[in-house]
Amino acid sequence: MATRTLCIKTFGCQMNVYDSARMADVLAPLGYGLTDDPSDADMVILNTCHIREKASEKVFSELGRLRRMREDREARGAGRMILGVAGCVAQAEGDHILDRAPFVDLVLGPQAYHRLPEMVARLSRAGDAQIDTEFPAEPKFDHLPAPGARGPAAFLAIQEGCDRFCTFCVVPYTRGAEYSRPVTDILDEARALVARGTLEITLLGQNVNAYHGAGPDGATWSLGRLIRALADIDGLARLRYTTSHPRDVDDDLIAAHAEVPTLMPFLHLPLQSGADRVLKAMNRGHTLADFRRVVARLRDARPDLALSSDFIVGFPGETDREFQDTLDAVDDIGFIQAYSFKYSARPGTPAAALPAQVPEPVKAERLARLQDLLNAQQVAFNRRCEGLDMDVLLDRIGKHPGQLVGRSPFMQPVHVMAPAPLQGTIQRVRIDQGQPNSLAGRLLPAEDDHPPAERATA
Ligand code: 5AD
Ligand code: SF4
């Protein structure tokens, strides 16, 4: 039973969401139960993101707020609040965090969270701040307990780190070299999740399709093979994976999209730029034509496949013409959703030292234009979904009484009026309305008396 409260605030990517859940698993045996309210928590951990400067800076403003909360709580006589900084800012900044925020108790990198109990014990004995930003020889995954209940849709990390070294990116430095978990560990974790009610699993990795884990047969398994094995788990209705690199989409993975019906027809595949010179300067290792070829093959395998992507505008040296190439590529390929960012120089990455940094107003103007186009594509896709019937995983309670919210096969949020016991189930839904960021629909009767699924395509 929980005797203490733990609040974990998560910034950044889905891997951090997964890591936060794992930190909670690790701390549960010490009596820590989760709360959303930091003001009265015995321990608050910020799980941080270093990917862009803005994300990184948030940590310090948040720490300032937490410091005041801690003082208030201690003044009320409610006891000590342990303050921890985890994740990629902790990894990148290490003990420098204590220069700017000397009141922090724990600093731990993404490879250290299995050592949290030990750090907490040492903190209570010694009283001084504990820092752990080592990349241990043994992977952290070997030391984690079975996952707790995660709900209908859960993340499962299968791979961590990255060896690609895109010139703008901090990930190879904060998350380290690429590591793939053994197949058996992944299958065990997936079965444990399904046994606790999970219907949909998203396989996670910084470069997830570079997965090459040790199989039980002694062979090295690819992501495609792993997906086939996971698809055999009874009760696992849906599979996804993210984030992929276009260079690492192999034949086996493409075939899995054709053969595995539980693999959802939605793929996040970052393009970053539509200009070959920029792609080269980014060290992406592919051209726009290579990207198009991969997309064409994926769409041949799974004609209803819809794509999302990541883009960076204002990479050093990006010209107006090169930015136009990105707009043209987006226009032509079609994405149902995408993330786009202004280039942010990250200390220690090769691109940060390039001479021709693009001025801020130019970046801002390019970002606005790209986002207009991406938003228009998203709205158009959502509109095209009107009148279709879709399987929707109802995973959360809606804002309005009697409403549940779910996710479509294409990851759109879907609002439906539905009785509460249907939360955590997959239901057939007729889409009545496509809105800019979501869909609205109504439940169809359980008896399948309507024609088979029509599918929306991007
Ligand atoms: N500046 C801007 N965007 C970045 N990303 C990664 N590094 C940077 C950076 N330095 C974006 C990429 C990546 C996504 C997770 O974040 O588009 O795919
Ligand atoms: Fe970063 Fe992704 Fe490039 Fe790896 S592949 S360096 S995680 S952008």
mmCIF file of C-alpha atoms in Angstrom, residues 262-427:
data_model
loop_
_atom_site.group_PDB
_atom_site.id
_atom_site.type_symbol
_atom_site.label_atom_id
_atom_site.label_comp_id
_atom_site.label_asym_id
_atom_site.label_seq_id
_atom_site.Cartn_x
_atom_site.Cartn_y
_atom_site.Cartn_z
ATOM 1 C CA THR A 262 -3.128 -5.778 -35.981
ATOM 2 C CA LEU A 263 -0.311 -3.503 -37.145
ATOM 3 C CA MET A 264 -2.168 -0.202 -37.443
ATOM 4 C CA PRO A 265 -2.217 1.682 -40.760
ATOM 5 C CA PHE A 266 -0.476 4.752 -39.392
ATOM 6 C CA LEU A 267 3.239 5.428 -39.414
ATOM 7 C CA HIS A 268 5.343 8.261 -38.043
ATOM 8 C CA LEU A 269 8.233 8.645 -40.473
ATOM 9 C CA PRO A 270 10.315 11.820 -40.047
ATOM 10 C CA LEU A 271 11.440 13.494 -43.264
ATOM 11 C CA GLN A 272 12.942 16.659 -41.653
ATOM 12 C CA SER A 273 13.508 18.420 -45.009
ATOM 13 C CA GLY A 274 12.529 18.078 -48.658
ATOM 14 C CA ALA A 275 15.877 19.384 -49.966
ATOM 15 C CA ASP A 276 18.624 16.879 -50.722
ATOM 16 C CA ARG A 277 21.443 19.272 -49.815
ATOM 17 C CA VAL A 278 19.884 19.895 -46.414
ATOM 18 C CA LEU A 279 19.227 16.172 -45.851
ATOM 19 C CA LYS A 280 22.903 15.566 -46.575
ATOM 20 C CA ALA A 281 24.040 18.344 -44.220
ATOM 21 C CA MET A 282 21.761 16.819 -41.598
ATOM 22 C CA ASN A 283 23.495 13.454 -42.165
ATOM 23 C CA ARG A 284 20.132 11.776 -42.674
ATOM 24 C CA GLY A 285 21.640 9.272 -45.094
ATOM 25 C CA HIS A 286 18.830 9.441 -47.657
ATOM 26 C CA THR A 287 17.511 11.681 -50.404
ATOM 27 C CA LEU A 288 13.939 12.828 -50.976
ATOM 28 C CA ALA A 289 13.672 10.243 -53.758
ATOM 29 C CA ASP A 290 14.726 7.489 -51.303
ATOM 30 C CA PHE A 291 12.000 8.646 -48.909
ATOM 31 C CA ARG A 292 9.399 8.614 -51.662
ATOM 32 C CA ARG A 293 10.430 5.082 -52.668
ATOM 33 C CA VAL A 294 10.029 3.828 -49.084
ATOM 34 C CA VAL A 295 6.613 5.476 -48.817
ATOM 35 C CA ALA A 296 5.483 4.012 -52.149
ATOM 36 C CA ARG A 297 6.505 0.516 -51.055
ATOM 37 C CA LEU A 298 4.759 0.891 -47.700
ATOM 38 C CA ARG A 299 1.602 2.108 -49.432
ATOM 39 C CA ASP A 300 1.750 -0.832 -51.844
ATOM 40 C CA ALA A 301 1.920 -3.143 -48.843
ATOM 41 C CA ARG A 302 -0.859 -1.382 -46.941
ATOM 42 C CA PRO A 303 -2.911 0.874 -49.208
ATOM 43 C CA ASP A 304 -4.733 2.559 -46.323
ATOM 44 C CA LEU A 305 -1.461 3.548 -44.604
ATOM 45 C CA ALA A 306 -1.470 7.166 -43.403
ATOM 46 C CA LEU A 307 1.702 9.041 -42.551
ATOM 47 C CA SER A 308 2.848 11.519 -39.987
ATOM 48 C CA SER A 309 6.252 13.162 -39.906
ATOM 49 C CA ASP A 310 8.731 15.573 -38.303
ATOM 50 C CA PHE A 311 10.189 18.635 -40.009
ATOM 51 C CA ILE A 312 12.861 21.135 -39.097
ATOM 52 C CA VAL A 313 12.804 24.566 -40.721
ATOM 53 C CA GLY A 314 15.766 26.933 -40.771
ATOM 54 C CA PHE A 315 18.506 24.336 -40.561
ATOM 55 C CA PRO A 316 21.815 26.231 -41.000
ATOM 56 C CA GLY A 317 22.211 27.326 -44.608
ATOM 57 C CA GLU A 318 18.617 26.499 -45.626
ATOM 58 C CA THR A 319 17.710 28.769 -48.551
ATOM 59 C CA ASP A 320 14.247 29.948 -49.613
ATOM 60 C CA ARG A 321 14.427 27.481 -52.498
ATOM 61 C CA GLU A 322 15.308 24.611 -50.153
ATOM 62 C CA PHE A 323 12.461 25.517 -47.836
ATOM 63 C CA GLN A 324 10.161 25.538 -50.878
ATOM 64 C CA ASP A 325 11.383 21.984 -51.619
ATOM 65 C CA THR A 326 10.073 20.977 -48.185
ATOM 66 C CA LEU A 327 6.680 22.569 -48.891
ATOM 67 C CA ASP A 328 6.548 20.829 -52.277
ATOM 68 C CA ALA A 329 7.432 17.457 -50.743
ATOM 69 C CA VAL A 330 4.720 17.827 -48.078
ATOM 70 C CA ASP A 331 2.209 18.875 -50.709
ATOM 71 C CA ASP A 332 3.030 15.895 -52.833
ATOM 72 C CA ILE A 333 3.490 13.090 -50.290
ATOM 73 C CA GLY A 334 0.616 14.077 -47.987
ATOM 74 C CA PHE A 335 0.751 13.728 -44.199
ATOM 75 C CA ILE A 336 -2.319 13.394 -42.006
ATOM 76 C CA GLN A 337 -0.496 14.934 -39.084
ATOM 77 C CA ALA A 338 3.010 16.233 -38.409
ATOM 78 C CA TYR A 339 5.311 17.977 -35.977
ATOM 79 C CA SER A 340 7.395 20.866 -37.217
ATOM 80 C CA PHE A 341 10.064 22.825 -35.423
ATOM 81 C CA LYS A 342 12.377 25.755 -35.846
ATOM 82 C CA TYR A 343 15.948 24.546 -35.878
ATOM 83 C CA SER A 344 17.419 24.928 -32.390
ATOM 84 C CA ALA A 345 21.207 24.880 -32.040
ATOM 85 C CA ARG A 346 22.124 22.266 -29.451
ATOM 86 C CA PRO A 347 25.489 22.541 -27.704
ATOM 87 C CA GLY A 348 27.942 19.886 -28.824
ATOM 88 C CA THR A 349 26.116 18.895 -32.022
ATOM 89 C CA PRO A 350 27.914 19.458 -35.364
ATOM 90 C CA ALA A 351 25.179 21.676 -36.866
ATOM 91 C CA ALA A 352 25.426 24.145 -33.979
ATOM 92 C CA ALA A 353 28.912 25.086 -35.224
ATOM 93 C CA LEU A 354 27.849 25.691 -38.845
ATOM 94 C CA PRO A 355 28.387 29.293 -39.956
ATOM 95 C CA ALA A 356 25.133 30.134 -41.778
ATOM 96 C CA GLN A 357 22.634 30.084 -38.907
ATOM 97 C CA VAL A 358 19.231 31.228 -40.188
ATOM 98 C CA PRO A 359 17.836 34.377 -38.513
ATOM 99 C CA GLU A 360 14.965 33.861 -36.072
ATOM 100 C CA PRO A 361 12.330 35.860 -38.043
ATOM 101 C CA VAL A 362 13.052 33.790 -41.174
ATOM 102 C CA LYS A 363 12.636 30.579 -39.197
ATOM 103 C CA ALA A 364 9.400 31.849 -37.685
ATOM 104 C CA GLU A 365 7.967 32.789 -41.082
ATOM 105 C CA ARG A 366 8.924 29.420 -42.610
ATOM 106 C CA LEU A 367 7.469 27.534 -39.673
ATOM 107 C CA ALA A 368 4.154 29.376 -39.973
ATOM 108 C CA ARG A 369 3.935 28.587 -43.696
ATOM 109 C CA LEU A 370 4.787 24.924 -43.219
ATOM 110 C CA GLN A 371 2.334 24.576 -40.345
ATOM 111 C CA ASP A 372 -0.449 26.143 -42.425
ATOM 112 C CA LEU A 373 0.092 23.505 -45.075
ATOM 113 C CA LEU A 374 0.369 20.622 -42.584
ATOM 114 C CA ASN A 375 -2.756 21.789 -40.741
ATOM 115 C CA ALA A 376 -4.683 22.002 -44.001
ATOM 116 C CA GLN A 377 -3.709 18.411 -44.799
ATOM 117 C CA GLN A 378 -4.739 17.283 -41.320
ATOM 118 C CA VAL A 379 -8.136 18.988 -41.560
ATOM 119 C CA ALA A 380 -8.701 17.591 -45.059
ATOM 120 C CA PHE A 381 -7.963 14.065 -43.859
ATOM 121 C CA ASN A 382 -10.256 14.418 -40.848
ATOM 122 C CA ARG A 383 -13.030 15.659 -43.165
ATOM 123 C CA ARG A 384 -12.478 12.703 -45.504
ATOM 124 C CA CYS A 385 -13.165 10.421 -42.549
ATOM 125 C CA GLU A 386 -16.765 11.678 -42.271
ATOM 126 C CA GLY A 387 -19.210 8.878 -43.005
ATOM 127 C CA LEU A 388 -16.648 6.104 -42.453
ATOM 128 C CA ASP A 389 -16.952 3.360 -39.854
ATOM 129 C CA MET A 390 -13.864 2.842 -37.754
ATOM 130 C CA ASP A 391 -12.724 0.661 -34.885
ATOM 131 C CA VAL A 392 -12.034 3.010 -31.997
ATOM 132 C CA LEU A 393 -10.153 2.115 -28.831
ATOM 133 C CA LEU A 394 -12.071 4.002 -26.147
ATOM 134 C CA ASP A 395 -9.266 4.745 -23.734
ATOM 135 C CA ARG A 396 -10.368 7.729 -21.685
ATOM 136 C CA ILE A 397 -13.259 9.695 -20.199
ATOM 137 C CA GLY A 398 -14.366 12.738 -22.185
ATOM 138 C CA LYS A 399 -14.969 16.288 -20.945
ATOM 139 C CA HIS A 400 -18.744 16.038 -21.335
ATOM 140 C CA PRO A 401 -20.904 13.779 -19.163
ATOM 141 C CA GLY A 402 -21.500 10.418 -20.851
ATOM 142 C CA GLN A 403 -18.681 10.923 -23.310
ATOM 143 C CA LEU A 404 -15.690 8.693 -23.950
ATOM 144 C CA VAL A 405 -12.694 9.547 -26.082
ATOM 145 C CA GLY A 406 -10.786 7.021 -28.083
ATOM 146 C CA ARG A 407 -8.192 6.691 -30.784
ATOM 147 C CA SER A 408 -8.852 5.734 -34.358
ATOM 148 C CA PRO A 409 -6.557 3.388 -36.296
ATOM 149 C CA PHE A 410 -4.907 6.602 -37.551
ATOM 150 C CA MET A 411 -4.379 7.991 -34.021
ATOM 151 C CA GLN A 412 -7.043 10.681 -34.339
ATOM 152 C CA PRO A 413 -8.872 11.348 -31.066
ATOM 153 C CA VAL A 414 -12.520 10.290 -31.482
ATOM 154 C CA HIS A 415 -15.311 11.687 -29.264
ATOM 155 C CA VAL A 416 -18.321 9.427 -28.740
ATOM 156 C CA MET A 417 -21.274 9.295 -26.373
ATOM 157 C CA ALA A 418 -20.813 5.890 -24.760
ATOM 158 C CA PRO A 419 -21.553 4.237 -21.410
ATOM 159 C CA ALA A 420 -18.609 4.275 -18.978
ATOM 160 C CA PRO A 421 -18.163 0.449 -18.930
ATOM 161 C CA LEU A 422 -17.083 0.634 -22.566
ATOM 162 C CA GLN A 423 -13.917 2.452 -21.514
ATOM 163 C CA GLY A 424 -11.026 0.121 -22.347
ATOM 164 C CA THR A 425 -12.800 -1.597 -25.236
ATOM 165 C CA ILE A 426 -12.663 -1.307 -29.018
ATOM 166 C CA GLN A 427 -15.960 -0.268 -30.572
#
